[in-house]
PDB file of C-alpha atoms in Angstrom:
ATOM      1  CA  GLN A   1      -6.140  51.856  -6.616  1.00  0.00           C
ATOM      2  CA  VAL A   2      -4.213  49.052  -4.900  1.00  0.00           C
ATOM      3  CA  LEU A   3      -1.766  48.928  -7.805  1.00  0.00           C
ATOM      4  CA  ARG A   4      -1.152  52.671  -7.563  1.00  0.00           C
ATOM      5  CA  GLU A   5      -0.480  52.388  -3.834  1.00  0.00           C
ATOM      6  CA  ASP A   6       1.974  49.543  -4.436  1.00  0.00           C
ATOM      7  CA  LEU A   7       3.820  51.597  -7.063  1.00  0.00           C
ATOM      8  CA  ARG A   8       4.077  54.573  -4.722  1.00  0.00           C
ATOM      9  CA  TRP A   9       5.391  52.306  -1.949  1.00  0.00           C
ATOM     10  CA  LEU A  10       8.093  51.059  -4.305  1.00  0.00           C
ATOM     11  CA  GLY A  11       9.035  54.626  -5.162  1.00  0.00           C
ATOM     12  CA  LEU A  12       7.700  54.489  -8.721  1.00  0.00           C
ATOM     13  CA  ASP A  13       5.770  57.471 -10.040  1.00  0.00           C
ATOM     14  CA  TYR A  14       4.496  58.522 -13.464  1.00  0.00           C
ATOM     15  CA  ASP A  15       4.336  61.575 -15.687  1.00  0.00           C
ATOM     16  CA  ARG A  16       0.576  61.754 -15.852  1.00  0.00           C
ATOM     17  CA  GLU A  17      -2.492  59.835 -14.775  1.00  0.00           C
ATOM     18  CA  THR A  18      -5.003  58.651 -17.363  1.00  0.00           C
ATOM     19  CA  PRO A  19      -8.531  57.270 -16.889  1.00  0.00           C
ATOM     20  CA  PRO A  20      -8.782  53.483 -16.470  1.00  0.00           C
ATOM     21  CA  GLN A  21      -9.707  51.457 -19.535  1.00  0.00           C
ATOM     22  CA  SER A  22     -13.186  50.855 -18.104  1.00  0.00           C
ATOM     23  CA  GLN A  23     -13.883  54.559 -18.657  1.00  0.00           C
ATOM     24  CA  ARG A  24     -12.552  54.745 -22.221  1.00  0.00           C
ATOM     25  CA  SER A  25     -15.114  52.666 -24.111  1.00  0.00           C
ATOM     26  CA  THR A  26     -16.271  55.616 -26.209  1.00  0.00           C
ATOM     27  CA  VAL A  27     -12.667  56.158 -27.334  1.00  0.00           C
ATOM     28  CA  TYR A  28     -12.291  52.500 -28.296  1.00  0.00           C
ATOM     29  CA  ASP A  29     -15.633  52.675 -30.118  1.00  0.00           C
ATOM     30  CA  ARG A  30     -14.124  55.049 -32.683  1.00  0.00           C
ATOM     31  CA  TYR A  31     -11.281  52.704 -33.526  1.00  0.00           C
ATOM     32  CA  PHE A  32     -13.573  49.686 -33.579  1.00  0.00           C
ATOM     33  CA  ASP A  33     -15.920  51.473 -35.979  1.00  0.00           C
ATOM     34  CA  SER A  34     -13.004  52.375 -38.239  1.00  0.00           C
ATOM     35  CA  LEU A  35     -12.122  48.696 -38.561  1.00  0.00           C
ATOM     36  CA  ARG A  36     -15.720  47.740 -39.266  1.00  0.00           C
ATOM     37  CA  GLU A  37     -16.088  50.457 -41.910  1.00  0.00           C
ATOM     38  CA  ARG A  38     -13.042  49.032 -43.697  1.00  0.00           C
ATOM     39  CA  GLY A  39     -14.562  45.549 -43.726  1.00  0.00           C
ATOM     40  CA  LEU A  40     -11.929  44.079 -41.421  1.00  0.00           C
ATOM     41  CA  LEU A  41     -14.271  42.813 -38.693  1.00  0.00           C
ATOM     42  CA  TYR A  42     -16.704  39.937 -38.506  1.00  0.00           C
ATOM     43  CA  PRO A  43     -18.880  38.487 -35.714  1.00  0.00           C
ATOM     44  CA  CYS A  44     -17.757  35.262 -34.052  1.00  0.00           C
ATOM     45  CA  TYR A  45     -20.217  32.941 -32.312  1.00  0.00           C
ATOM     46  CA  CYS A  46     -17.747  30.254 -31.202  1.00  0.00           C
ATOM     47  CA  THR A  47     -18.146  29.089 -27.621  1.00  0.00           C
ATOM     48  CA  ARG A  48     -15.277  28.674 -25.176  1.00  0.00           C
ATOM     49  CA  SER A  49     -15.508  24.886 -25.416  1.00  0.00           C
ATOM     50  CA  GLN A  50     -15.305  25.063 -29.204  1.00  0.00           C
ATOM     51  CA  LEU A  51     -12.270  27.325 -29.071  1.00  0.00           C
ATOM     52  CA  HIS A  52     -10.437  24.980 -26.723  1.00  0.00           C
ATOM     53  CA  GLY A  53     -11.608  21.804 -28.447  1.00  0.00           C
ATOM     54  CA  VAL A  54      -9.232  18.930 -28.966  1.00  0.00           C
ATOM     55  CA  ASN A  55      -9.349  19.347 -32.743  1.00  0.00           C
ATOM     56  CA  ALA A  56      -8.340  23.011 -32.679  1.00  0.00           C
ATOM     57  CA  PRO A  57      -4.689  23.800 -33.431  1.00  0.00           C
ATOM     58  CA  HIS A  58      -2.661  24.924 -30.406  1.00  0.00           C
ATOM     59  CA  LEU A  59       0.719  26.520 -29.876  1.00  0.00           C
ATOM     60  CA  SER A  60       3.345  24.962 -27.620  1.00  0.00           C
ATOM     61  CA  ASP A  61       2.155  27.099 -24.688  1.00  0.00           C
ATOM     62  CA  GLY A  62      -1.398  25.790 -25.006  1.00  0.00           C
ATOM     63  CA  THR A  63      -2.800  28.915 -26.662  1.00  0.00           C
ATOM     64  CA  TYR A  64      -5.254  28.001 -29.409  1.00  0.00           C
ATOM     65  CA  VAL A  65      -4.876  29.222 -32.973  1.00  0.00           C
ATOM     66  CA  TYR A  66      -8.254  30.409 -34.235  1.00  0.00           C
ATOM     67  CA  PRO A  67      -9.092  28.446 -37.404  1.00  0.00           C
ATOM     68  CA  GLY A  68     -11.404  31.081 -38.914  1.00  0.00           C
ATOM     69  CA  THR A  69     -14.610  29.177 -38.209  1.00  0.00           C
ATOM     70  CA  CYS A  70     -16.888  32.219 -38.378  1.00  0.00           C
ATOM     71  CA  ARG A  71     -15.015  34.287 -40.973  1.00  0.00           C
ATOM     72  CA  ASN A  72     -17.387  33.328 -43.799  1.00  0.00           C
ATOM     73  CA  LEU A  73     -20.374  32.336 -41.672  1.00  0.00           C
ATOM     74  CA  THR A  74     -23.665  32.803 -43.566  1.00  0.00           C
ATOM     75  CA  ASP A  75     -26.115  31.376 -41.034  1.00  0.00           C
ATOM     76  CA  PRO A  76     -25.373  32.805 -37.557  1.00  0.00           C
ATOM     77  CA  PRO A  77     -27.000  31.083 -34.560  1.00  0.00           C
ATOM     78  CA  ALA A  78     -30.061  32.843 -33.178  1.00  0.00           C
ATOM     79  CA  GLY A  79     -30.161  34.354 -29.719  1.00  0.00           C
ATOM     80  CA  ARG A  80     -26.413  34.520 -29.145  1.00  0.00           C
ATOM     81  CA  LYS A  81     -24.393  37.722 -28.960  1.00  0.00           C
ATOM     82  CA  PRO A  82     -21.161  37.533 -30.933  1.00  0.00           C
ATOM     83  CA  ALA A  83     -17.632  38.564 -30.162  1.00  0.00           C
ATOM     84  CA  TRP A  84     -15.929  40.529 -32.933  1.00  0.00           C
ATOM     85  CA  ARG A  85     -12.702  39.487 -34.630  1.00  0.00           C
ATOM     86  CA  VAL A  86     -10.333  41.407 -36.884  1.00  0.00           C
ATOM     87  CA  MET A  87      -9.022  39.549 -39.929  1.00  0.00           C
ATOM     88  CA  VAL A  88      -5.244  39.137 -39.917  1.00  0.00           C
ATOM     89  CA  PRO A  89      -2.962  38.840 -42.957  1.00  0.00           C
ATOM     90  CA  ASP A  90      -0.658  35.938 -43.782  1.00  0.00           C
ATOM     91  CA  ARG A  91       2.429  37.961 -42.950  1.00  0.00           C
ATOM     92  CA  LEU A  92       5.482  37.610 -40.730  1.00  0.00           C
ATOM     93  CA  TRP A  93       5.845  40.259 -38.039  1.00  0.00           C
ATOM     94  CA  GLN A  94       9.303  40.606 -36.511  1.00  0.00           C
ATOM     95  CA  PHE A  95      11.206  42.942 -34.228  1.00  0.00           C
ATOM     96  CA  ASP A  96      14.288  43.045 -32.015  1.00  0.00           C
ATOM     97  CA  ASP A  97      13.263  42.983 -28.371  1.00  0.00           C
ATOM     98  CA  LEU A  98      15.491  44.911 -25.967  1.00  0.00           C
ATOM     99  CA  VAL A  99      15.781  41.858 -23.687  1.00  0.00           C
ATOM    100  CA  GLN A 100      14.663  38.742 -25.539  1.00  0.00           C
ATOM    101  CA  GLY A 101      16.374  39.513 -28.848  1.00  0.00           C
ATOM    102  CA  HIS A 102      14.899  38.811 -32.274  1.00  0.00           C
ATOM    103  CA  TYR A 103      11.288  37.639 -32.289  1.00  0.00           C
ATOM    104  CA  GLN A 104       8.864  36.867 -35.089  1.00  0.00           C
ATOM    105  CA  LEU A 105       5.295  35.665 -35.440  1.00  0.00           C
ATOM    106  CA  ASN A 106       2.956  35.019 -38.339  1.00  0.00           C
ATOM    107  CA  LEU A 107      -0.454  36.169 -37.153  1.00  0.00           C
ATOM    108  CA  SER A 108      -2.299  33.988 -39.649  1.00  0.00           C
ATOM    109  CA  THR A 109      -0.635  30.680 -38.748  1.00  0.00           C
ATOM    110  CA  ASP A 110       0.421  31.364 -35.140  1.00  0.00           C
ATOM    111  CA  CYS A 111      -2.575  33.313 -33.875  1.00  0.00           C
ATOM    112  CA  GLY A 112      -5.518  33.496 -36.247  1.00  0.00           C
ATOM    113  CA  ASP A 113      -8.076  36.270 -36.492  1.00  0.00           C
ATOM    114  CA  MET A 114      -8.057  38.162 -33.184  1.00  0.00           C
ATOM    115  CA  VAL A 115     -10.951  39.068 -30.917  1.00  0.00           C
ATOM    116  CA  VAL A 116     -11.064  42.839 -30.401  1.00  0.00           C
ATOM    117  CA  ARG A 117     -14.409  43.028 -28.583  1.00  0.00           C
ATOM    118  CA  ARG A 118     -15.993  40.349 -26.435  1.00  0.00           C
ATOM    119  CA  ALA A 119     -19.607  39.261 -26.664  1.00  0.00           C
ATOM    120  CA  ASP A 120     -20.424  41.317 -23.545  1.00  0.00           C
ATOM    121  CA  GLY A 121     -19.197  44.472 -25.295  1.00  0.00           C
ATOM    122  CA  VAL A 122     -15.900  44.778 -23.387  1.00  0.00           C
ATOM    123  CA  TYR A 123     -12.872  45.660 -25.511  1.00  0.00           C
ATOM    124  CA  VAL A 124      -9.985  43.242 -25.145  1.00  0.00           C
ATOM    125  CA  TYR A 125      -6.464  44.030 -23.986  1.00  0.00           C
ATOM    126  CA  GLN A 126      -4.885  44.035 -27.443  1.00  0.00           C
ATOM    127  CA  LEU A 127      -7.104  46.796 -28.831  1.00  0.00           C
ATOM    128  CA  ALA A 128      -7.309  48.849 -25.635  1.00  0.00           C
ATOM    129  CA  VAL A 129      -3.578  48.957 -24.946  1.00  0.00           C
ATOM    130  CA  THR A 130      -2.757  49.704 -28.592  1.00  0.00           C
ATOM    131  CA  VAL A 131      -5.082  52.704 -28.561  1.00  0.00           C
ATOM    132  CA  ASP A 132      -3.923  53.873 -25.115  1.00  0.00           C
ATOM    133  CA  ASP A 133      -0.223  53.687 -26.009  1.00  0.00           C
ATOM    134  CA  GLY A 134      -0.732  55.189 -29.447  1.00  0.00           C
ATOM    135  CA  GLU A 135      -2.746  58.175 -28.256  1.00  0.00           C
ATOM    136  CA  ALA A 136      -0.295  58.779 -25.394  1.00  0.00           C
ATOM    137  CA  GLY A 137       2.680  58.762 -27.761  1.00  0.00           C
ATOM    138  CA  VAL A 138       4.405  55.891 -25.962  1.00  0.00           C
ATOM    139  CA  THR A 139       7.766  55.113 -27.600  1.00  0.00           C
ATOM    140  CA  GLU A 140       9.001  52.277 -25.367  1.00  0.00           C
ATOM    141  CA  VAL A 141       6.881  49.465 -23.940  1.00  0.00           C
ATOM    142  CA  VAL A 142       8.388  47.475 -21.047  1.00  0.00           C
ATOM    143  CA  ARG A 143       6.464  44.538 -19.591  1.00  0.00           C
ATOM    144  CA  GLY A 144       6.743  40.854 -18.648  1.00  0.00           C
ATOM    145  CA  MET A 145       8.010  38.276 -21.123  1.00  0.00           C
ATOM    146  CA  ASP A 146       4.679  36.447 -20.897  1.00  0.00           C
ATOM    147  CA  LEU A 147       3.340  39.172 -23.208  1.00  0.00           C
ATOM    148  CA  LEU A 148       6.046  38.784 -25.849  1.00  0.00           C
ATOM    149  CA  SER A 149       3.627  37.260 -28.375  1.00  0.00           C
ATOM    150  CA  SER A 150       1.288  40.225 -27.899  1.00  0.00           C
ATOM    151  CA  ALA A 151       3.732  42.598 -29.598  1.00  0.00           C
ATOM    152  CA  PRO A 152       3.087  41.394 -33.196  1.00  0.00           C
ATOM    153  CA  ARG A 153      -0.657  41.541 -32.563  1.00  0.00           C
ATOM    154  CA  GLN A 154      -0.346  45.134 -31.419  1.00  0.00           C
ATOM    155  CA  MET A 155       2.041  46.031 -34.240  1.00  0.00           C
ATOM    156  CA  TYR A 156      -0.656  44.967 -36.698  1.00  0.00           C
ATOM    157  CA  LEU A 157      -3.282  47.101 -34.960  1.00  0.00           C
ATOM    158  CA  GLN A 158      -0.833  50.010 -34.775  1.00  0.00           C
ATOM    159  CA  GLU A 159      -0.505  49.934 -38.552  1.00  0.00           C
ATOM    160  CA  LEU A 160      -4.265  49.782 -39.004  1.00  0.00           C
ATOM    161  CA  PHE A 161      -4.741  52.776 -36.691  1.00  0.00           C
ATOM    162  CA  GLY A 162      -1.801  54.784 -38.029  1.00  0.00           C
ATOM    163  CA  PHE A 163       0.369  54.615 -34.905  1.00  0.00           C
ATOM    164  CA  PRO A 164       4.168  54.170 -35.081  1.00  0.00           C
ATOM    165  CA  HIS A 165       5.708  51.043 -33.588  1.00  0.00           C
ATOM    166  CA  PRO A 166       7.323  51.548 -30.168  1.00  0.00           C
ATOM    167  CA  GLN A 167      10.401  49.713 -28.979  1.00  0.00           C
ATOM    168  CA  TYR A 168       9.634  46.628 -26.883  1.00  0.00           C
ATOM    169  CA  GLY A 169      11.441  45.220 -23.878  1.00  0.00           C
ATOM    170  CA  HIS A 170       9.988  42.057 -22.334  1.00  0.00           C
ATOM    171  CA  VAL A 171      11.593  41.517 -18.948  1.00  0.00           C
ATOM    172  CA  PRO A 172      11.968  38.234 -17.041  1.00  0.00           C
ATOM    173  CA  MET A 173       9.019  36.916 -15.083  1.00  0.00           C
ATOM    174  CA  LEU A 174       9.143  36.427 -11.322  1.00  0.00           C
ATOM    175  CA  LEU A 175       8.214  32.798 -10.714  1.00  0.00           C
ATOM    176  CA  ALA A 176       7.904  30.441  -7.772  1.00  0.00           C
ATOM    177  CA  PRO A 177      10.814  28.009  -7.165  1.00  0.00           C
ATOM    178  CA  ASP A 178       8.921  25.234  -8.994  1.00  0.00           C
ATOM    179  CA  GLY A 179       8.595  27.368 -12.127  1.00  0.00           C
ATOM    180  CA  ARG A 180       4.917  28.272 -11.893  1.00  0.00           C
ATOM    181  CA  ARG A 181       3.579  31.809 -12.005  1.00  0.00           C
ATOM    182  CA  LEU A 182       2.863  33.399  -8.646  1.00  0.00           C
ATOM    183  CA  SER A 183      -0.820  33.299  -7.764  1.00  0.00           C
ATOM    184  CA  LYS A 184      -3.071  34.165  -4.843  1.00  0.00           C
ATOM    185  CA  ARG A 185      -4.944  30.980  -5.636  1.00  0.00           C
ATOM    186  CA  ASP A 186      -1.795  29.043  -4.732  1.00  0.00           C
ATOM    187  CA  ARG A 187      -1.358  31.170  -1.586  1.00  0.00           C
ATOM    188  CA  ASP A 188       1.783  32.852  -2.839  1.00  0.00           C
ATOM    189  CA  LEU A 189       2.748  36.006  -0.984  1.00  0.00           C
ATOM    190  CA  ASP A 190       1.606  39.126  -2.829  1.00  0.00           C
ATOM    191  CA  LEU A 191       3.140  42.574  -2.529  1.00  0.00           C
ATOM    192  CA  GLY A 192       0.635  43.520   0.143  1.00  0.00           C
ATOM    193  CA  GLU A 193       1.911  40.708   2.342  1.00  0.00           C
ATOM    194  CA  LEU A 194       5.553  41.440   1.562  1.00  0.00           C
ATOM    195  CA  ARG A 195       5.048  45.061   2.624  1.00  0.00           C
ATOM    196  CA  LYS A 196       4.358  43.861   6.166  1.00  0.00           C
ATOM    197  CA  HIS A 197       7.819  42.329   6.471  1.00  0.00           C
ATOM    198  CA  ILE A 198      10.326  44.200   4.285  1.00  0.00           C
ATOM    199  CA  SER A 199      11.187  47.656   3.035  1.00  0.00           C
ATOM    200  CA  PRO A 200      10.839  48.675  -0.632  1.00  0.00           C
ATOM    201  CA  GLU A 201      14.616  49.085  -0.779  1.00  0.00           C
ATOM    202  CA  GLN A 202      15.144  45.486   0.341  1.00  0.00           C
ATOM    203  CA  LEU A 203      12.759  44.163  -2.289  1.00  0.00           C
ATOM    204  CA  ILE A 204      14.151  46.306  -5.100  1.00  0.00           C
ATOM    205  CA  GLY A 205      17.733  45.381  -4.205  1.00  0.00           C
ATOM    206  CA  THR A 206      16.955  41.657  -4.194  1.00  0.00           C
ATOM    207  CA  LEU A 207      15.153  41.766  -7.533  1.00  0.00           C
ATOM    208  CA  ALA A 208      17.849  43.954  -9.099  1.00  0.00           C
ATOM    209  CA  PHE A 209      20.559  41.514  -7.995  1.00  0.00           C
ATOM    210  CA  SER A 210      18.570  38.511  -9.277  1.00  0.00           C
ATOM    211  CA  ALA A 211      18.087  40.233 -12.633  1.00  0.00           C
ATOM    212  CA  GLY A 212      21.796  40.994 -12.993  1.00  0.00           C
ATOM    213  CA  LEU A 213      21.467  44.766 -12.668  1.00  0.00           C
ATOM    214  CA  ILE A 214      23.748  45.060  -9.633  1.00  0.00           C
ATOM    215  CA  ASP A 215      26.732  42.958  -8.489  1.00  0.00           C
ATOM    216  CA  CYS A 216      25.742  42.345  -4.878  1.00  0.00           C
ATOM    217  CA  ARG A 217      22.534  42.027  -2.920  1.00  0.00           C
ATOM    218  CA  GLU A 218      21.955  45.302  -1.068  1.00  0.00           C
ATOM    219  CA  PRO A 219      18.997  47.609  -0.318  1.00  0.00           C
ATOM    220  CA  LEU A 220      18.433  50.078  -3.142  1.00  0.00           C
ATOM    221  CA  SER A 221      15.774  52.676  -3.890  1.00  0.00           C
ATOM    222  CA  ALA A 222      14.082  52.874  -7.281  1.00  0.00           C
ATOM    223  CA  ARG A 223      15.816  56.189  -7.955  1.00  0.00           C
ATOM    224  CA  GLU A 224      19.222  54.718  -7.090  1.00  0.00           C
ATOM    225  CA  LEU A 225      18.578  51.703  -9.293  1.00  0.00           C
ATOM    226  CA  ALA A 226      17.693  53.948 -12.240  1.00  0.00           C
ATOM    227  CA  GLY A 227      21.285  55.173 -12.250  1.00  0.00           C
ATOM    228  CA  GLU A 228      22.566  51.582 -12.491  1.00  0.00           C
ATOM    229  CA  PHE A 229      20.203  50.372 -15.197  1.00  0.00           C
ATOM    230  CA  THR A 230      21.281  49.321 -18.676  1.00  0.00           C
ATOM    231  CA  TRP A 231      19.483  46.928 -21.014  1.00  0.00           C
ATOM    232  CA  GLU A 232      22.728  45.022 -21.545  1.00  0.00           C
ATOM    233  CA  LYS A 233      22.837  43.937 -17.880  1.00  0.00           C
ATOM    234  CA  LEU A 234      19.313  42.574 -17.744  1.00  0.00           C
ATOM    235  CA  LYS A 235      18.958  38.807 -17.877  1.00  0.00           C
ATOM    236  CA  GLY A 236      16.465  37.387 -20.335  1.00  0.00           C
ATOM    237  CA  ASP A 237      15.508  34.294 -18.354  1.00  0.00           C
ATOM    238  CA  SER A 238      12.832  34.077 -15.671  1.00  0.00           C
ATOM    239  CA  LEU A 239      13.650  34.876 -12.045  1.00  0.00           C
ATOM    240  CA  TYR A 240      12.782  32.471  -9.237  1.00  0.00           C
ATOM    241  CA  LEU A 241      12.009  33.710  -5.764  1.00  0.00           C
ATOM    242  CA  ASP A 242      10.884  31.839  -2.671  1.00  0.00           C
ATOM    243  CA  ALA A 243       9.136  34.773  -0.990  1.00  0.00           C
ATOM    244  CA  ALA A 244       8.841  33.099   2.409  1.00  0.00           C
ATOM    245  CA  ALA A 245      12.540  32.141   2.463  1.00  0.00           C
ATOM    246  CA  PHE A 246      13.397  35.651   1.285  1.00  0.00           C
ATOM    247  CA  ILE A 247      11.595  37.181   4.259  1.00  0.00           C
ATOM    248  CA  ASN A 248      13.193  34.748   6.711  1.00  0.00           C
ATOM    249  CA  ASN A 249      16.696  35.550   5.424  1.00  0.00           C
ATOM    250  CA  ILE A 250      16.405  39.315   5.957  1.00  0.00           C
TER     251      ILE A 250
END
């Protein structure tokens, strides 16, 4: 609800409203069962400490690559509920991102078999968003560049479920001046706090200027910015914003 209110404050609306993912478990069940019927799923009993162990392979960003520990497990531990993983092929997935350019990932060597349902029964982001976008007929996915590596994972699931691939555009992240991601834990100002000090037009204008969409810093509504937008203008690198200094300079 808070997210919806923030979007309305910014002047962003949507074509239709769909139920939250927490209310769509029965929908996800059908797709999960289809994978299991095709023999593509297996239970995984690995603990968090095992997954993040020092001997496990990791990518440069610290994300672990699952080594397939439970893929051929014949003696599962008693009394522990498993997560469920989908087996991935040794295949290179590649696409041309609207912002970041050409990107490729081999799910087998750069990711490993993916969890699609946690041990507590909750479906993970990769499966849920693939089903949601596919059933809604989404043709263009725009999100933060921190999710760039999610696209090949979802492209694989899209093929398994019979959905076409959308176009992807992974936009720059808004980071603190020291390069870290903004976080309430670090007492960074969230949108709720910013709303007390600035107008939506001031915020949109500042972000649009920082991203290279407009030539000078000026207040701009979301509707006005839509008329200025082109993918060619958008910078691919992260944006850095000192929120407190931004407020003080208005």
